PDB file of C-alpha atoms in Angstrom:
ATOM      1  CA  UNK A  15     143.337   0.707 140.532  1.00  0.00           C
ATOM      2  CA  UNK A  16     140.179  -0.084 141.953  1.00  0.00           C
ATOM      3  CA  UNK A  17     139.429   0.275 146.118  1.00  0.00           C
ATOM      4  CA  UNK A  18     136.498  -0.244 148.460  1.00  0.00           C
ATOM      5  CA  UNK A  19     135.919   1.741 151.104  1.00  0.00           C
ATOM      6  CA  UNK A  20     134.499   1.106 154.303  1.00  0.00           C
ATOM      7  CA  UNK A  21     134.017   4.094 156.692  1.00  0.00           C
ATOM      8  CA  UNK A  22     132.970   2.191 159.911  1.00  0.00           C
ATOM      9  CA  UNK A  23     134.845  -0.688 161.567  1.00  0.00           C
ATOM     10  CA  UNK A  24     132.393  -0.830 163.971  1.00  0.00           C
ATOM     11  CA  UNK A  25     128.029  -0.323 163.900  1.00  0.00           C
ATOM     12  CA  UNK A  26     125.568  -0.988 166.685  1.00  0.00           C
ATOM     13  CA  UNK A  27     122.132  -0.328 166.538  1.00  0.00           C
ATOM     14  CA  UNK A  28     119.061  -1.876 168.585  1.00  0.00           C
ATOM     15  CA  UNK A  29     116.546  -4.860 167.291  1.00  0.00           C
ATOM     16  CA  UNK A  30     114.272  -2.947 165.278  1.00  0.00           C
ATOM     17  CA  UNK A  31     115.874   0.074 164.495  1.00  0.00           C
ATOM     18  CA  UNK A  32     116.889   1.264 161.032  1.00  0.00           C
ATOM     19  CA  UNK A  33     120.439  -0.173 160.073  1.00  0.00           C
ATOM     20  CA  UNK A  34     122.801   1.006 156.386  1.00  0.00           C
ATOM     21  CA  UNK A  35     126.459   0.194 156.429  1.00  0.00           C
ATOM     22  CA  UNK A  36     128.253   2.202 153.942  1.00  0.00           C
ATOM     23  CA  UNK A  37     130.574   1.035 151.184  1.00  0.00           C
ATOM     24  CA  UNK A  38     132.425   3.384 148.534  1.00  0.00           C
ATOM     25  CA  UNK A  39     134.603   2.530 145.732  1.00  0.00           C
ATOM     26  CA  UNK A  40     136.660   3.716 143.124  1.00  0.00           C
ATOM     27  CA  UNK A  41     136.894   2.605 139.698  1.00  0.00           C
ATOM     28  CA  UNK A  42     136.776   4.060 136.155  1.00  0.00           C
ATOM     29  CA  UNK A  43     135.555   1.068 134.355  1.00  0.00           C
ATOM     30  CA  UNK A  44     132.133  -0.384 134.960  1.00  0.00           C
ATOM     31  CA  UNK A  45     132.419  -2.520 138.473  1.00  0.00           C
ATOM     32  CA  UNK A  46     129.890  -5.237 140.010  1.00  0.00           C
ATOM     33  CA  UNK A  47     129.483  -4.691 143.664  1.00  0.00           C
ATOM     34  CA  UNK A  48     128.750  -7.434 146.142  1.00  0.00           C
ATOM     35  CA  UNK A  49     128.517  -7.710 149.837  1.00  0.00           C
ATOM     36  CA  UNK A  50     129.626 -10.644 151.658  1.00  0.00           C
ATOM     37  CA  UNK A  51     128.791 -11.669 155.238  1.00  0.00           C
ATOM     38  CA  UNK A  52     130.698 -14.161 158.202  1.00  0.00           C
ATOM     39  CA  UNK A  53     128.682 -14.565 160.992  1.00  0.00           C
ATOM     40  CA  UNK A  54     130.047 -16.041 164.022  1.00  0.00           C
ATOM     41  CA  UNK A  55     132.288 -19.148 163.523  1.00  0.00           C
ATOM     42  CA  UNK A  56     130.767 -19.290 160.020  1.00  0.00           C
ATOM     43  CA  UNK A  57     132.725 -18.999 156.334  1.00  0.00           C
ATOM     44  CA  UNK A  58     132.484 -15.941 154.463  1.00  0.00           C
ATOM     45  CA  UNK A  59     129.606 -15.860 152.232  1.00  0.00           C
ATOM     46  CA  UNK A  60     127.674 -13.747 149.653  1.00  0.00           C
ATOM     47  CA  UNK A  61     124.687 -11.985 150.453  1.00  0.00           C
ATOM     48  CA  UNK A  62     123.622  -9.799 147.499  1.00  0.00           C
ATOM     49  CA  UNK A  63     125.328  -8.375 144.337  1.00  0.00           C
ATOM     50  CA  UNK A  64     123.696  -5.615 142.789  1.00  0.00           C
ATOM     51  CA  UNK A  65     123.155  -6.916 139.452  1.00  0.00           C
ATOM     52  CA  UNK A  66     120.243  -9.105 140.742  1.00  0.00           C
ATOM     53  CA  UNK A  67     118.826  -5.882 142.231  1.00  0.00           C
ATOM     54  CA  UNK A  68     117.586  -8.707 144.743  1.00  0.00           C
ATOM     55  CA  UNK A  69     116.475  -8.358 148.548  1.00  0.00           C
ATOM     56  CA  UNK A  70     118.187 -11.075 151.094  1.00  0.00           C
ATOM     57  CA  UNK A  71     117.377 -11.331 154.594  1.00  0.00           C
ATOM     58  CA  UNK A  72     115.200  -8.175 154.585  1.00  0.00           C
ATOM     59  CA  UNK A  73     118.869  -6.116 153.077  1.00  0.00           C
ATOM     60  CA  UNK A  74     118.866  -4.133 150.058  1.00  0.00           C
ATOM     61  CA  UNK A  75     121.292  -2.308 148.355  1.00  0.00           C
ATOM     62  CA  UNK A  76     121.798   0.366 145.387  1.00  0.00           C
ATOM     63  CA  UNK A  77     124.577   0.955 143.188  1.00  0.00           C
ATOM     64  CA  UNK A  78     124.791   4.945 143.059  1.00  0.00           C
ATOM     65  CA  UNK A  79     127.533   5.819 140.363  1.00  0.00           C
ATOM     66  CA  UNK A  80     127.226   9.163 140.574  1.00  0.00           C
ATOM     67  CA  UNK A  81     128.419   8.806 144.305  1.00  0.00           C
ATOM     68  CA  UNK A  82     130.593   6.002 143.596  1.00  0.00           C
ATOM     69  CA  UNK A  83     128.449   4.231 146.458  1.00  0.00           C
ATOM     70  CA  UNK A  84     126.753   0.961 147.057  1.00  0.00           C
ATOM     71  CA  UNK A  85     125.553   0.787 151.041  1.00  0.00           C
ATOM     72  CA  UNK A  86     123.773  -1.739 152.293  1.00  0.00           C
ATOM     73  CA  UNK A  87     120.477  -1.155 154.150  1.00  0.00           C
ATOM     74  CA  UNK A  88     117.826  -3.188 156.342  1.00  0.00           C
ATOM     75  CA  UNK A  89     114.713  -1.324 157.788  1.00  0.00           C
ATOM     76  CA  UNK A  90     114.313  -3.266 161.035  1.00  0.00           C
ATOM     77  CA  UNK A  91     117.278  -4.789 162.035  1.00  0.00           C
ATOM     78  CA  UNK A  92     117.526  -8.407 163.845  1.00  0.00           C
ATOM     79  CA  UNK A  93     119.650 -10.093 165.980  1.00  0.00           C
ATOM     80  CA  UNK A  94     120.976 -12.811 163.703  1.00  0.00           C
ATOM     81  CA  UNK A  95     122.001  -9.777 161.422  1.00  0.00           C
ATOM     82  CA  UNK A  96     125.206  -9.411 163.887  1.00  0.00           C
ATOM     83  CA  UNK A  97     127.807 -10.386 161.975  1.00  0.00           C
ATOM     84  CA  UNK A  98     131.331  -8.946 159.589  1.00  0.00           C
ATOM     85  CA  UNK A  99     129.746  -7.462 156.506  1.00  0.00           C
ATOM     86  CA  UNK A 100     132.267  -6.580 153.994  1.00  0.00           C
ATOM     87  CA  UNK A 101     131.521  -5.078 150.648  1.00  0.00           C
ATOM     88  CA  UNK A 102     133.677  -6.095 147.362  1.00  0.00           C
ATOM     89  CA  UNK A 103     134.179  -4.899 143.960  1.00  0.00           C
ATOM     90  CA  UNK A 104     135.060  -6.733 140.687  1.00  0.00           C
ATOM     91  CA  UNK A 105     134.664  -5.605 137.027  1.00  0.00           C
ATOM     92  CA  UNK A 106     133.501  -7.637 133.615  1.00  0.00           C
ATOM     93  CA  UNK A 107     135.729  -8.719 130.805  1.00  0.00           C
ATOM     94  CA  UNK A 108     139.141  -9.003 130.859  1.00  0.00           C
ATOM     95  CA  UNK A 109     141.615 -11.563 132.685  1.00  0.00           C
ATOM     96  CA  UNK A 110     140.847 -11.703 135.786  1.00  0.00           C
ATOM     97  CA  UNK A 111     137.549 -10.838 135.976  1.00  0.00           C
ATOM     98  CA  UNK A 112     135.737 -12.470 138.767  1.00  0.00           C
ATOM     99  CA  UNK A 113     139.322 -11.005 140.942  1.00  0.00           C
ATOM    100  CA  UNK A 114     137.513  -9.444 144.104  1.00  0.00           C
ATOM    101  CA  UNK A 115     138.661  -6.604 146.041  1.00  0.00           C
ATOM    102  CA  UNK A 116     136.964  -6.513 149.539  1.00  0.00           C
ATOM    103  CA  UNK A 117     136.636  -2.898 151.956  1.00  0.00           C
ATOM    104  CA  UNK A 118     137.627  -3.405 155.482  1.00  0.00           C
ATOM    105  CA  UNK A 119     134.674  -5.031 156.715  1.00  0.00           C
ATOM    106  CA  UNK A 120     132.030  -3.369 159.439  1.00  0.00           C
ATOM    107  CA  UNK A 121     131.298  -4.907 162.514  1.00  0.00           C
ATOM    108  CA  UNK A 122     127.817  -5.019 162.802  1.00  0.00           C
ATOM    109  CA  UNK A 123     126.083  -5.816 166.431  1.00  0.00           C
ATOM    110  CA  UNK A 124     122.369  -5.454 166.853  1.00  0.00           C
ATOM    111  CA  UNK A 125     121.260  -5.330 170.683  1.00  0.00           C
ATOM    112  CA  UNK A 126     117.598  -6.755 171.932  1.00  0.00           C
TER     113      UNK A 126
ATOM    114  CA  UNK B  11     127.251 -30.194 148.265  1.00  0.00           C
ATOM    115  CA  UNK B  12     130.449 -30.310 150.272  1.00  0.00           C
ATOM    116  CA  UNK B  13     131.725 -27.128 150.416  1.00  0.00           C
ATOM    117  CA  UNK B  14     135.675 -25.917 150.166  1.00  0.00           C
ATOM    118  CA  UNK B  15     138.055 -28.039 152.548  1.00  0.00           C
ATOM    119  CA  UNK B  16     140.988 -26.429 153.775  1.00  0.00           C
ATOM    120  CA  UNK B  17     143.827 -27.741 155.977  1.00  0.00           C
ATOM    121  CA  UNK B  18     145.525 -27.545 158.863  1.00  0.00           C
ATOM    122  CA  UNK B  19     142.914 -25.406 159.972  1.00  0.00           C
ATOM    123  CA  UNK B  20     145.583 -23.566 162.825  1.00  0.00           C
ATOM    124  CA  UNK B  21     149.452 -23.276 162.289  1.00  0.00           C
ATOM    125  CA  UNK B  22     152.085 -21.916 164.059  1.00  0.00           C
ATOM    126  CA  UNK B  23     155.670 -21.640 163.155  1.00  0.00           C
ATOM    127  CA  UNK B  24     158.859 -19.812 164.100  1.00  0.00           C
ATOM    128  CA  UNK B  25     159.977 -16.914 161.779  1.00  0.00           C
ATOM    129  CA  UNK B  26     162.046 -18.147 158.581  1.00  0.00           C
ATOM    130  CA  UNK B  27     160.342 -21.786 158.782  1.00  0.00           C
ATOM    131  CA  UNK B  28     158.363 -22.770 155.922  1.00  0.00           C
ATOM    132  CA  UNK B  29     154.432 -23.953 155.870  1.00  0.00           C
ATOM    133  CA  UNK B  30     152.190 -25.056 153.337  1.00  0.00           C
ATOM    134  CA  UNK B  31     148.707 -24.931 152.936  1.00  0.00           C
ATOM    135  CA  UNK B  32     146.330 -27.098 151.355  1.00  0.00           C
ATOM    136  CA  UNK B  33     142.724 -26.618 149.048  1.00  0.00           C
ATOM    137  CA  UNK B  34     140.261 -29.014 147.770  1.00  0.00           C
ATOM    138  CA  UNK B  35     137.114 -26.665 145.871  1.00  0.00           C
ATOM    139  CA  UNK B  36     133.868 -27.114 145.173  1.00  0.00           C
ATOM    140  CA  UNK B  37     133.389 -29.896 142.559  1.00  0.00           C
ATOM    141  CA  UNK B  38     133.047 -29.036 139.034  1.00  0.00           C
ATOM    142  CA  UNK B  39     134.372 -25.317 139.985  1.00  0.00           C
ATOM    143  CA  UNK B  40     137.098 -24.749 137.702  1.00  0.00           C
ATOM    144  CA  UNK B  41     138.133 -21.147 139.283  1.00  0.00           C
ATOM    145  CA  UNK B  42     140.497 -20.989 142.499  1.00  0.00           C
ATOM    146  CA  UNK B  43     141.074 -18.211 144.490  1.00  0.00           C
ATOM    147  CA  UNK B  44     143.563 -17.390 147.620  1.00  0.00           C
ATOM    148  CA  UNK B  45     143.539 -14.815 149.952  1.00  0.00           C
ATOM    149  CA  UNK B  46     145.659 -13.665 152.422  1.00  0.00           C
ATOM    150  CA  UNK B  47     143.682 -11.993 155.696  1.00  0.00           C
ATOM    151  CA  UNK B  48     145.686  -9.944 157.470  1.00  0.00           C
ATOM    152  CA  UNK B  49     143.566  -9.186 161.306  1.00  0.00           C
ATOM    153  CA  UNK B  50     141.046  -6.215 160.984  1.00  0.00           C
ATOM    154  CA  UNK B  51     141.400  -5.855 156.942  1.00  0.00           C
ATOM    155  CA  UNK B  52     139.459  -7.453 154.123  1.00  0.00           C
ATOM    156  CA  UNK B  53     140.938 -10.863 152.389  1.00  0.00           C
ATOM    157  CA  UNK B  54     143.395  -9.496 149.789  1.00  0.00           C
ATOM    158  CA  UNK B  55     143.567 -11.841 146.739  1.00  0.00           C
ATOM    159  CA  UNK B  56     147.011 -13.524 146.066  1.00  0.00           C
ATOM    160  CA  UNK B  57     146.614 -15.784 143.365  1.00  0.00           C
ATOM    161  CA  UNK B  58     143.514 -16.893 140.746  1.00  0.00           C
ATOM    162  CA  UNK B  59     143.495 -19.916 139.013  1.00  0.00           C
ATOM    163  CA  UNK B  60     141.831 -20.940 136.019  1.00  0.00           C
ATOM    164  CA  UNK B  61     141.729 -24.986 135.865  1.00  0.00           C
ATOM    165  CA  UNK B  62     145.601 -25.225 136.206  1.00  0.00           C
ATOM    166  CA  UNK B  63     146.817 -21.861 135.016  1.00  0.00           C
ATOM    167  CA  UNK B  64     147.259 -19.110 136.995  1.00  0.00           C
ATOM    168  CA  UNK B  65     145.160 -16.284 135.928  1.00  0.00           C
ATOM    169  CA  UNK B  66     146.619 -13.811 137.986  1.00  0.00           C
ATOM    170  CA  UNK B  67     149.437 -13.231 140.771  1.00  0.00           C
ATOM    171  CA  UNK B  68     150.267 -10.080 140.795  1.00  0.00           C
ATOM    172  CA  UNK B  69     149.664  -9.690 144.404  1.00  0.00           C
ATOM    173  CA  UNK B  70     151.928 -12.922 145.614  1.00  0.00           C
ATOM    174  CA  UNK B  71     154.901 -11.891 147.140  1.00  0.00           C
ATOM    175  CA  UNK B  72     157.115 -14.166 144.711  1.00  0.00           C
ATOM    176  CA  UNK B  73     160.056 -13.996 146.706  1.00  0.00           C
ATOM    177  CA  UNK B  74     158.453 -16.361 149.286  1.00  0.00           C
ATOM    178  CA  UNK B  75     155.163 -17.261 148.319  1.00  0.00           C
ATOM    179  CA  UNK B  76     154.474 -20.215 145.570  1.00  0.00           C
ATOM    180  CA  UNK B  77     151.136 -22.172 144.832  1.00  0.00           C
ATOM    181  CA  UNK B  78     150.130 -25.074 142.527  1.00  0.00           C
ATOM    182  CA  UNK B  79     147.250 -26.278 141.497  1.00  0.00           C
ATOM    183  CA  UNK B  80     148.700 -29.106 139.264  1.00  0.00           C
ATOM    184  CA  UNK B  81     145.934 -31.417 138.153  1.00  0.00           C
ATOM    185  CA  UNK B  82     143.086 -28.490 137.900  1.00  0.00           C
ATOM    186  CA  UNK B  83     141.553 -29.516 141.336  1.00  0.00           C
ATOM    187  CA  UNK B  84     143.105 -28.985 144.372  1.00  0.00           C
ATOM    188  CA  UNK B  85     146.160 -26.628 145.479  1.00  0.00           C
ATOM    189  CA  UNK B  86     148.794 -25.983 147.493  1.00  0.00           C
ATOM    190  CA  UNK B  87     149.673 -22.783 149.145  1.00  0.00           C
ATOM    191  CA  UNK B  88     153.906 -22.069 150.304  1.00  0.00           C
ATOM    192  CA  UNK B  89     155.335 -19.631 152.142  1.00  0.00           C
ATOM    193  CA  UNK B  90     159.126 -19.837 152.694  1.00  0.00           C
ATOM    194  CA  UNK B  91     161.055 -18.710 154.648  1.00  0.00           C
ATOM    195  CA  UNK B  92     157.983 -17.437 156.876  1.00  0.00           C
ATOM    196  CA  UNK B  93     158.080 -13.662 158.003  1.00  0.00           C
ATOM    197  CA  UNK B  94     156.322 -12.024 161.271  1.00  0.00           C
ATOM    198  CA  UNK B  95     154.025  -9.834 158.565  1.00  0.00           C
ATOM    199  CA  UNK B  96     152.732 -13.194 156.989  1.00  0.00           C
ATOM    200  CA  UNK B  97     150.779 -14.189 159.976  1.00  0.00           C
ATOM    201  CA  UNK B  98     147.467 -13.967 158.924  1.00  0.00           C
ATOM    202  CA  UNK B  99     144.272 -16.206 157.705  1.00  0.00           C
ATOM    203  CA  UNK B 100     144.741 -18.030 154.302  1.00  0.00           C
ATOM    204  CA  UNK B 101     141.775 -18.203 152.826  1.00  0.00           C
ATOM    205  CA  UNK B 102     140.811 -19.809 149.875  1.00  0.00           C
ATOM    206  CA  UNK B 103     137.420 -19.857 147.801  1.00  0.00           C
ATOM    207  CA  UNK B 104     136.261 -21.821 144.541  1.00  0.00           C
ATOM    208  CA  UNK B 105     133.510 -20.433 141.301  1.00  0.00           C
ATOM    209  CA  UNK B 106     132.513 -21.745 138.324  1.00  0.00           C
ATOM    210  CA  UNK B 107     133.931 -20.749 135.243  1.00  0.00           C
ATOM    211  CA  UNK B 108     131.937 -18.255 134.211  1.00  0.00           C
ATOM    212  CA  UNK B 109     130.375 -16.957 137.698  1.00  0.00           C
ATOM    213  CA  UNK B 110     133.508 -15.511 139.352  1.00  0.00           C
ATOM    214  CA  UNK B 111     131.610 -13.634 141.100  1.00  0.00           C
ATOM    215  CA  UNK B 112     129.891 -16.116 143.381  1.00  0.00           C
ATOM    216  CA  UNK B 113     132.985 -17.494 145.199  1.00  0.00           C
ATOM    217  CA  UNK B 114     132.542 -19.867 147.888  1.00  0.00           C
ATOM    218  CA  UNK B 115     134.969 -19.946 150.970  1.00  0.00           C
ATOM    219  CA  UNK B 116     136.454 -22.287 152.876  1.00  0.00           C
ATOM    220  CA  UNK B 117     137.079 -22.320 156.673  1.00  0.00           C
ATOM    221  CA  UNK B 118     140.614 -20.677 156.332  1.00  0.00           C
ATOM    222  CA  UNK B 119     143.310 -21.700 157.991  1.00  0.00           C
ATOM    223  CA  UNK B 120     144.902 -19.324 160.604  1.00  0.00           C
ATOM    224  CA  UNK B 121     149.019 -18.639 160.308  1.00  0.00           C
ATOM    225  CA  UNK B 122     150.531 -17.344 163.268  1.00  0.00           C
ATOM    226  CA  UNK B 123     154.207 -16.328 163.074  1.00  0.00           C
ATOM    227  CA  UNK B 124     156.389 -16.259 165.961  1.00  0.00           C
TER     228      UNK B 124
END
Protein backbone atom coordinates (compact mmCIF):
# COMPACT_ATOMS: atom_id res chain seq x y z
CA UNK A 1 0.00 0.00 0.00
CA UNK A 2 1.21 3.25 -0.79
CA UNK A 3 2.08 6.12 2.22
CA UNK A 4 3.41 9.66 2.37
CA UNK A 5 5.47 10.72 4.80
CA UNK A 6 5.87 13.89 6.37
CA UNK A 7 8.69 14.26 8.98
CA UNK A 8 7.84 17.80 10.34
CA UNK A 9 4.47 18.98 11.68
CA UNK A 10 5.84 22.08 12.25
CA UNK A 11 8.74 24.56 10.08
CA UNK A 12 9.70 28.15 10.78
CA UNK A 13 12.20 29.93 9.09
CA UNK A 14 12.76 33.86 8.59
CA UNK A 15 11.70 36.06 5.28
CA UNK A 16 14.49 35.36 3.13
CA UNK A 17 16.03 32.45 4.34
CA UNK A 18 16.30 29.12 2.54
CA UNK A 19 13.06 26.95 3.16
CA UNK A 20 12.54 22.63 1.88
CA UNK A 21 9.79 20.72 3.55
CA UNK A 22 10.32 17.11 3.19
CA UNK A 23 7.94 14.49 1.84
CA UNK A 24 8.72 10.59 1.49
CA UNK A 25 6.67 7.88 0.14
CA UNK A 26 6.37 4.42 -0.45
CA UNK A 27 5.20 2.68 -3.39
CA UNK A 28 6.34 -0.10 -5.77
CA UNK A 29 4.51 0.97 -8.81
CA UNK A 30 5.30 4.19 -10.59
CA UNK A 31 3.51 7.17 -8.37
CA UNK A 32 2.78 10.99 -9.37
CA UNK A 33 3.59 13.24 -6.53
CA UNK A 34 1.85 16.51 -5.86
CA UNK A 35 1.89 19.06 -3.16
CA UNK A 36 -1.08 20.86 -2.11
CA UNK A 37 -1.31 24.07 -0.06
CA UNK A 38 -4.34 25.85 2.45
CA UNK A 39 -3.42 29.03 3.46
CA UNK A 40 -5.30 30.72 6.08
CA UNK A 41 -9.14 30.45 5.83
CA UNK A 42 -8.52 29.33 2.23
CA UNK A 43 -9.53 25.68 0.45
CA UNK A 44 -6.95 23.25 -0.15
CA UNK A 45 -5.33 23.67 -3.38
CA UNK A 46 -2.58 22.31 -5.73
CA UNK A 47 0.60 23.88 -6.08
CA UNK A 48 2.89 21.71 -8.24
CA UNK A 49 2.97 18.02 -9.37
CA UNK A 50 6.11 16.80 -10.54
CA UNK A 51 5.23 15.71 -13.88
CA UNK A 52 5.14 19.37 -15.10
CA UNK A 53 8.65 19.68 -13.61
CA UNK A 54 7.13 23.33 -13.20
CA UNK A 55 8.19 26.21 -10.67
CA UNK A 56 5.08 27.97 -8.66
CA UNK A 57 5.46 30.75 -6.41
CA UNK A 58 9.29 30.65 -6.52
CA UNK A 59 8.83 26.43 -5.12
CA UNK A 60 10.35 23.64 -6.85
CA UNK A 61 10.40 20.20 -6.32
CA UNK A 62 12.19 16.80 -7.52
CA UNK A 63 11.01 13.41 -7.61
CA UNK A 64 14.16 11.33 -6.29
CA UNK A 65 13.21 7.52 -6.70
CA UNK A 66 16.14 6.28 -5.59
CA UNK A 67 15.30 7.98 -2.15
CA UNK A 68 11.73 7.48 -2.50
CA UNK A 69 11.60 11.43 -1.94
CA UNK A 70 9.91 14.41 -3.43
CA UNK A 71 10.60 17.70 -0.97
CA UNK A 72 9.59 20.79 -1.74
CA UNK A 73 12.02 23.74 -1.81
CA UNK A 74 11.94 27.73 -2.13
CA UNK A 75 15.30 29.72 -2.00
CA UNK A 76 14.05 32.88 -0.29
CA UNK A 77 11.15 32.33 1.54
CA UNK A 78 8.11 34.98 1.91
CA UNK A 79 5.59 35.73 4.15
CA UNK A 80 2.52 34.77 2.15
CA UNK A 81 4.34 31.29 1.89
CA UNK A 82 2.90 30.60 5.62
CA UNK A 83 0.55 28.23 5.15
CA UNK A 84 -0.37 23.86 5.58
CA UNK A 85 1.64 22.27 2.81
CA UNK A 86 0.83 18.71 2.44
CA UNK A 87 2.37 16.43 -0.09
CA UNK A 88 0.18 13.51 -1.89
CA UNK A 89 0.75 10.54 -3.92
CA UNK A 90 -1.37 8.83 -6.64
CA UNK A 91 -0.35 6.30 -9.35
CA UNK A 92 -1.48 5.89 -13.32
CA UNK A 93 -3.74 3.26 -14.72
CA UNK A 94 -5.92 1.26 -12.99
CA UNK A 95 -9.37 2.01 -11.10
CA UNK A 96 -8.93 4.47 -9.11
CA UNK A 97 -6.33 6.28 -10.39
CA UNK A 98 -6.53 9.91 -9.68
CA UNK A 99 -7.30 8.28 -5.61
CA UNK A 100 -4.87 10.65 -3.55
CA UNK A 101 -3.13 9.78 -0.50
CA UNK A 102 -1.96 12.96 1.40
CA UNK A 103 1.28 12.96 4.32
CA UNK A 104 0.43 14.74 7.45
CA UNK A 105 0.83 18.14 6.35
CA UNK A 106 3.80 20.71 7.66
CA UNK A 107 3.07 23.78 9.19
CA UNK A 108 4.97 26.22 7.57
CA UNK A 109 5.44 29.93 9.26
CA UNK A 110 7.87 32.37 7.78
CA UNK A 111 8.75 35.37 10.25
CA UNK A 112 9.71 39.13 8.86
CA UNK B 1 -15.88 29.44 -12.44
CA UNK B 2 -17.73 28.70 -9.23
CA UNK B 3 -15.84 26.48 -7.40
CA UNK B 4 -17.11 23.26 -5.14
CA UNK B 5 -20.13 24.21 -2.72
CA UNK B 6 -20.44 22.35 0.30
CA UNK B 7 -23.05 22.52 3.09
CA UNK B 8 -23.76 23.12 6.31
CA UNK B 9 -20.47 24.46 6.52
CA UNK B 10 -20.38 23.66 10.77
CA UNK B 11 -22.37 20.74 12.46
CA UNK B 12 -22.70 19.52 15.67
CA UNK B 13 -24.55 16.56 16.92
CA UNK B 14 -24.84 14.27 19.93
CA UNK B 15 -23.18 10.77 19.63
CA UNK B 16 -25.49 8.07 17.79
CA UNK B 17 -27.49 10.98 15.86
CA UNK B 18 -27.28 10.94 12.26
CA UNK B 19 -26.00 13.95 9.78
CA UNK B 20 -25.72 14.33 6.25
CA UNK B 21 -23.64 16.24 4.16
CA UNK B 22 -24.12 17.79 0.96
CA UNK B 23 -21.75 18.43 -2.58
CA UNK B 24 -22.36 20.33 -5.65
CA UNK B 25 -18.71 20.05 -8.02
CA UNK B 26 -17.25 21.89 -10.41
CA UNK B 27 -19.35 21.89 -13.63
CA UNK B 28 -18.58 19.54 -16.30
CA UNK B 29 -16.25 17.54 -13.64
CA UNK B 30 -17.42 14.14 -13.83
CA UNK B 31 -15.00 12.77 -10.87
CA UNK B 32 -16.10 13.18 -7.05
CA UNK B 33 -14.08 12.73 -4.27
CA UNK B 34 -14.72 12.70 -0.24
CA UNK B 35 -12.50 12.94 2.43
CA UNK B 36 -12.68 12.57 5.86
CA UNK B 37 -10.06 15.06 7.96
CA UNK B 38 -9.46 13.92 11.07
CA UNK B 39 -7.49 17.27 13.24
CA UNK B 40 -3.63 17.27 12.64
CA UNK B 41 -3.68 14.40 9.76
CA UNK B 42 -3.99 14.64 6.01
CA UNK B 43 -7.69 14.23 4.29
CA UNK B 44 -8.07 10.44 3.97
CA UNK B 45 -10.20 9.55 0.89
CA UNK B 46 -13.57 7.74 1.61
CA UNK B 47 -15.29 7.39 -1.47
CA UNK B 48 -14.53 8.27 -5.51
CA UNK B 49 -17.06 8.63 -7.88
CA UNK B 50 -17.06 8.32 -11.44
CA UNK B 51 -20.33 10.19 -12.94
CA UNK B 52 -22.72 8.05 -10.73
CA UNK B 53 -20.70 4.97 -9.93
CA UNK B 54 -18.62 4.62 -7.24
CA UNK B 55 -15.14 3.97 -8.25
CA UNK B 56 -13.87 3.16 -5.06
CA UNK B 57 -14.91 2.81 -1.20
CA UNK B 58 -12.79 0.82 0.28
CA UNK B 59 -12.00 3.24 2.94
CA UNK B 60 -15.90 4.06 4.01
CA UNK B 61 -16.69 2.63 7.10
CA UNK B 62 -19.91 0.80 5.60
CA UNK B 63 -21.38 0.08 8.76
CA UNK B 64 -22.31 3.80 9.18
CA UNK B 65 -21.21 5.71 6.41
CA UNK B 66 -23.34 5.84 2.91
CA UNK B 67 -23.06 8.42 -0.05
CA UNK B 68 -24.95 9.00 -3.34
CA UNK B 69 -24.33 10.76 -6.05
CA UNK B 70 -27.56 9.79 -7.98
CA UNK B 71 -27.92 11.94 -11.06
CA UNK B 72 -23.90 12.22 -11.78
CA UNK B 73 -23.74 15.79 -10.21
CA UNK B 74 -24.08 16.42 -6.84
CA UNK B 75 -23.85 14.06 -3.60
CA UNK B 76 -24.75 13.33 -0.43
CA UNK B 77 -22.57 12.29 2.38
CA UNK B 78 -24.36 9.98 5.74
CA UNK B 79 -23.11 9.06 8.73
CA UNK B 80 -25.42 7.09 11.07
CA UNK B 81 -25.53 6.54 13.99
CA UNK B 82 -22.65 9.27 14.56
CA UNK B 83 -19.57 8.13 16.74
CA UNK B 84 -17.10 10.49 18.93
CA UNK B 85 -14.09 9.25 16.32
CA UNK B 86 -16.17 10.68 13.30
CA UNK B 87 -15.76 14.22 14.31
CA UNK B 88 -13.73 15.57 11.83
CA UNK B 89 -13.78 17.89 8.47
CA UNK B 90 -15.67 16.36 5.43
CA UNK B 91 -14.17 17.41 2.67
CA UNK B 92 -15.05 16.96 -0.69
CA UNK B 93 -13.23 17.86 -4.11
CA UNK B 94 -14.29 17.51 -7.92
CA UNK B 95 -11.70 16.61 -11.45
CA UNK B 96 -12.32 16.03 -14.75
CA UNK B 97 -12.42 12.77 -16.11
CA UNK B 98 -9.28 12.23 -17.15
CA UNK B 99 -7.19 14.75 -14.79
CA UNK B 100 -7.73 13.11 -11.38
CA UNK B 101 -5.05 14.51 -10.37
CA UNK B 102 -6.02 18.16 -10.29
CA UNK B 103 -8.85 17.96 -7.69
CA UNK B 104 -10.45 21.01 -6.59
CA UNK B 105 -11.78 21.40 -2.92
CA UNK B 106 -14.48 22.73 -1.41
CA UNK B 107 -14.73 24.69 1.90
CA UNK B 108 -15.41 21.46 4.01
CA UNK B 109 -17.73 21.25 6.39
CA UNK B 110 -16.59 20.74 10.05
CA UNK B 111 -18.39 17.62 12.19
CA UNK B 112 -18.09 17.88 15.74
CA UNK B 113 -19.36 14.95 17.84
CA UNK B 114 -20.44 15.31 21.27
Amino acid sequence: AQRVTQPEKLLSVFKGAPVELKCNYSYSGSPELFWYVQYSRQRLQLLLRHISRESIKGFTADLNKGETSFHLKKPFAQEEDSAMYYCALTYAGGTSYGKLTFGQGTILTVHP
Amino acid sequence: EAGVAQSPRYKIIEKRQSVAFWCNPISGHATLYWYQQILGQGPKLLIQFQNNGVVDDSQLPKDRFSAERLKGVDSTLKIQPAKLEDSAVYLCASSFYGSSYEQYFGPGTRLTVT
